[in-house]
PDB file of C-alpha atoms in Angstrom:
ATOM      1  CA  UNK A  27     -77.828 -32.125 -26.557  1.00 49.00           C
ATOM      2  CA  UNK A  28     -77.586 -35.405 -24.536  1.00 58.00           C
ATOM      3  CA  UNK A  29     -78.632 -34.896 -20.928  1.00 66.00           C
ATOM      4  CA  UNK A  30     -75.200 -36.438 -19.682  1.00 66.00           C
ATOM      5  CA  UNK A  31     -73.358 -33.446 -21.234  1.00 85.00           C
ATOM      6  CA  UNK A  32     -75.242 -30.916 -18.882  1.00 95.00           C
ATOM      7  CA  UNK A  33     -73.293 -32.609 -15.943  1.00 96.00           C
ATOM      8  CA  UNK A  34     -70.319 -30.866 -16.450  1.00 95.00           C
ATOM      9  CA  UNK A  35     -71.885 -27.728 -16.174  1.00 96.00           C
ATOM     10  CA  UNK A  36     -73.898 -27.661 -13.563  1.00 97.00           C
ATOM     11  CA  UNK A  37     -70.845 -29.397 -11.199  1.00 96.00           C
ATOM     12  CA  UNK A  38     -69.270 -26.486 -12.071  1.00 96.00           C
ATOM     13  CA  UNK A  39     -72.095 -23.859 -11.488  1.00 95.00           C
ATOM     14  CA  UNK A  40     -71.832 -25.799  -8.576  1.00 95.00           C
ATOM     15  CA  UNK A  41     -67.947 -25.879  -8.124  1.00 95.00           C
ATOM     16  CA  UNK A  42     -68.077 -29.758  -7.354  1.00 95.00           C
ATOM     17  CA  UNK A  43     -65.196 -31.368  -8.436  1.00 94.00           C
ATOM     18  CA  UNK A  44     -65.894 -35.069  -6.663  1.00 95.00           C
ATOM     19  CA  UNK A  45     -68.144 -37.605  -8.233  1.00 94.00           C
ATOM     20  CA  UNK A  46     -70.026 -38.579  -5.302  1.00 96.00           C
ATOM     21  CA  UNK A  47     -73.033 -37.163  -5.804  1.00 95.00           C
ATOM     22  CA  UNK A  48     -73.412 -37.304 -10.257  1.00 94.00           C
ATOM     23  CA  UNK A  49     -76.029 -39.851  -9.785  1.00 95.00           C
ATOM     24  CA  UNK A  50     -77.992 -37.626  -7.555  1.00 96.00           C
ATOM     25  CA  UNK A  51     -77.305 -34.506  -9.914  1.00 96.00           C
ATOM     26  CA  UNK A  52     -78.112 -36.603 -13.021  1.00 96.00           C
ATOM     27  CA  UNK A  53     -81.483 -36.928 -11.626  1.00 95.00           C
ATOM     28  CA  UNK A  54     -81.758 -33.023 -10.856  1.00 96.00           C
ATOM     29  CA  UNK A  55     -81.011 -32.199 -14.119  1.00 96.00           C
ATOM     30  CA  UNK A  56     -83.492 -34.552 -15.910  1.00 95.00           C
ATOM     31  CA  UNK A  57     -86.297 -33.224 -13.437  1.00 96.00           C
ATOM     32  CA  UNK A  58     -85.413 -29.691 -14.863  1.00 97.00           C
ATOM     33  CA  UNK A  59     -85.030 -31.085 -18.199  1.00 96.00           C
ATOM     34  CA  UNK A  60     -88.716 -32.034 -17.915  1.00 97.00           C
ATOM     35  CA  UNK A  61     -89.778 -29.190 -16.505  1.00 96.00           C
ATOM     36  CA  UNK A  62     -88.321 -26.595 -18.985  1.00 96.00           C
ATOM     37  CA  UNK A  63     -90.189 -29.175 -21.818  1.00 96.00           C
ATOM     38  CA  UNK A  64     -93.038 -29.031 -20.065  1.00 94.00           C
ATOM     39  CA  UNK A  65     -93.249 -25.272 -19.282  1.00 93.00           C
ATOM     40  CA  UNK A  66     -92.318 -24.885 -23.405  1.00 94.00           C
ATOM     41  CA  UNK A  67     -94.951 -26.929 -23.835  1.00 92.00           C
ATOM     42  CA  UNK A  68     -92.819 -29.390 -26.239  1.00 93.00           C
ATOM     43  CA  UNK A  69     -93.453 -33.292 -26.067  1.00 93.00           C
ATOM     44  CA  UNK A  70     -91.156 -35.065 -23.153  1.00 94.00           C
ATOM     45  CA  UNK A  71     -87.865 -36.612 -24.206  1.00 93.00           C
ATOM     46  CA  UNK A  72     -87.352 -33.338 -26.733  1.00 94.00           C
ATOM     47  CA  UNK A  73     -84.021 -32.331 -25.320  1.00 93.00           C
ATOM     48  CA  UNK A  74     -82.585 -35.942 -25.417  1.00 91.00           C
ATOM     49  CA  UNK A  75     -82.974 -35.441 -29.256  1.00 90.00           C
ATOM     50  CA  UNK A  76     -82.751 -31.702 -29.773  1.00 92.00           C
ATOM     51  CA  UNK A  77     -80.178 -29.052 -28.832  1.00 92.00           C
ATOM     52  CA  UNK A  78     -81.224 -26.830 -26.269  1.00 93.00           C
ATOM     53  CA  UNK A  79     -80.642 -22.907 -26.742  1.00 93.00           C
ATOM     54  CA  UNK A  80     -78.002 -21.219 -24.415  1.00 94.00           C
ATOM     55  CA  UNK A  81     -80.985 -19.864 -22.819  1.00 95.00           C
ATOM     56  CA  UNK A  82     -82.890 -23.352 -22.136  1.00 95.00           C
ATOM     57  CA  UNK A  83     -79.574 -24.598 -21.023  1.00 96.00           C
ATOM     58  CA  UNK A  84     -78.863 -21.775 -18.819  1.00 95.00           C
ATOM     59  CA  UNK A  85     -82.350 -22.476 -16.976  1.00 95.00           C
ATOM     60  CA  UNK A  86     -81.635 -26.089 -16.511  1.00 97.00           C
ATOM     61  CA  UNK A  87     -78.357 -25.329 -15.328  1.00 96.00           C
ATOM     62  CA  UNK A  88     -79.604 -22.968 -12.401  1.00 94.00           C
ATOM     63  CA  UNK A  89     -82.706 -25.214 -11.765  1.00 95.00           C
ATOM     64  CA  UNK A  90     -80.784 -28.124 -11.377  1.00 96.00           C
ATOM     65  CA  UNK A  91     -77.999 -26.682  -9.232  1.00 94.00           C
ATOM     66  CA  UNK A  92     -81.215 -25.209  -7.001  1.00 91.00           C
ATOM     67  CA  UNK A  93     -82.195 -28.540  -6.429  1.00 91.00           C
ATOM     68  CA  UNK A  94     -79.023 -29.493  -5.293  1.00 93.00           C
ATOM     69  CA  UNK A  95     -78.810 -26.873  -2.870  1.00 88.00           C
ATOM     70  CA  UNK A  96     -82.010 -27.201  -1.607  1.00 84.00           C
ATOM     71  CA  UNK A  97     -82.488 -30.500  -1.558  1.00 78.00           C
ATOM     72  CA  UNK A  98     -83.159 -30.577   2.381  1.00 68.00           C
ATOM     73  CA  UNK A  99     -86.214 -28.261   1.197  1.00 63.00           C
ATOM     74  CA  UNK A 100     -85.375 -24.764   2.198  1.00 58.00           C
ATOM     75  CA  UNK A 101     -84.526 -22.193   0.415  1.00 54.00           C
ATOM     76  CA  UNK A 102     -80.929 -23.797   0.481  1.00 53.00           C
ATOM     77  CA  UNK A 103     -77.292 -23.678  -0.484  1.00 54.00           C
ATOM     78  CA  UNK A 104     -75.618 -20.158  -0.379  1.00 55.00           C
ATOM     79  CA  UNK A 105     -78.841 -18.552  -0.251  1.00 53.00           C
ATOM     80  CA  UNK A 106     -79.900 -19.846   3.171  1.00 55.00           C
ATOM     81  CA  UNK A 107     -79.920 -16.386   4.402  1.00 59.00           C
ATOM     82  CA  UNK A 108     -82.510 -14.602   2.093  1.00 65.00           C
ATOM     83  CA  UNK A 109     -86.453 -15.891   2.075  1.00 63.00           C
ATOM     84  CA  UNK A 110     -86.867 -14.398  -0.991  1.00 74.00           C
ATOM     85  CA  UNK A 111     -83.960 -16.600  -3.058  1.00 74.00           C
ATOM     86  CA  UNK A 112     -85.947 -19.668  -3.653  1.00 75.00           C
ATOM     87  CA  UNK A 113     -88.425 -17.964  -5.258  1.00 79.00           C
ATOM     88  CA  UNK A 114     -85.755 -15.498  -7.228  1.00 83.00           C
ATOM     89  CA  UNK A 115     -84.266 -18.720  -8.639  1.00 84.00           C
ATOM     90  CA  UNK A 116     -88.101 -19.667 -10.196  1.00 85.00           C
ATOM     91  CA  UNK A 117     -88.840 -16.500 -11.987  1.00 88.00           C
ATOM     92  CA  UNK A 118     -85.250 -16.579 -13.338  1.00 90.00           C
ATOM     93  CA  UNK A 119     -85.813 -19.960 -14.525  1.00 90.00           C
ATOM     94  CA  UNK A 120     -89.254 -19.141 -15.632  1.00 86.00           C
ATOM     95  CA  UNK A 121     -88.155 -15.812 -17.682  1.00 90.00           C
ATOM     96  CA  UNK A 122     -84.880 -17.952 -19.884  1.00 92.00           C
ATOM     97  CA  UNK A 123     -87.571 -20.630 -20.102  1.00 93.00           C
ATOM     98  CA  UNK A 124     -90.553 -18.327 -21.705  1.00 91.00           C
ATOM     99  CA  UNK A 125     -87.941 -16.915 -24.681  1.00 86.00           C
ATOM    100  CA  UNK A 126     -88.013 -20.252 -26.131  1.00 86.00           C
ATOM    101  CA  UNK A 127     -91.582 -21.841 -25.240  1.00 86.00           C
ATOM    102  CA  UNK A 128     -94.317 -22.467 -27.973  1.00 80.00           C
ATOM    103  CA  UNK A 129     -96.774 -20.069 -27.500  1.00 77.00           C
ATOM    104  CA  UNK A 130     -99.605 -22.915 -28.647  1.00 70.00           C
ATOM    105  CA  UNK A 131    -103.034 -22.236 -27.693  1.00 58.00           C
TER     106      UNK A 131
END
């Protein structure tokens, strides 16, 4: 899946329907591009080649729109008003992540 396709969806996990910020969310979602390859432990760059699974994409999707939303640093976005959301939104990410890493040792 080409990284520019994942744009779409996270503007609308985000419900953005302006432009102004795709450059800023283009480089949100190849941070959590990097960082699901990297957490798989697959070589960087494998998603700009290879399909992702619903799962991978899901993750990327909510990481991405996270960054977004937190971009001032807190917890952020709609979730302003729990401590404990920022850290929700990692394990979430983490758990899609983990059903499609290589378990190398």
């Amino acid at each position: 899946m080409a990284l520019d396709t994942l744009l779409e969806k996270v503007k609308a996990n985000l419900i953005l329907s302006h432009t102004v910020d795709d450059e800023l969310l283009q480089l949100y979602i190849t941070a959590a591009v990097r960082y699901a390859e990297s957490y798989q432990h697959i070589s960087a760059g494998y998603y700009g080649e290879n399909e992702m699974t619903p799962t991978t994409e899901q993750a990327v999707i909510m990481l991405a729109s996270h960054f977004y939303e937190s971009r001032d640093g807190s917890t952020g976005g709609f979730f302003a008003d729990s401590v404990q959301a920022g850290r929700q939104v990692w394990e979430t990410v983490n758990l899609l992540l983990r059903l499609d890493r290589d378990w190398k040792v």
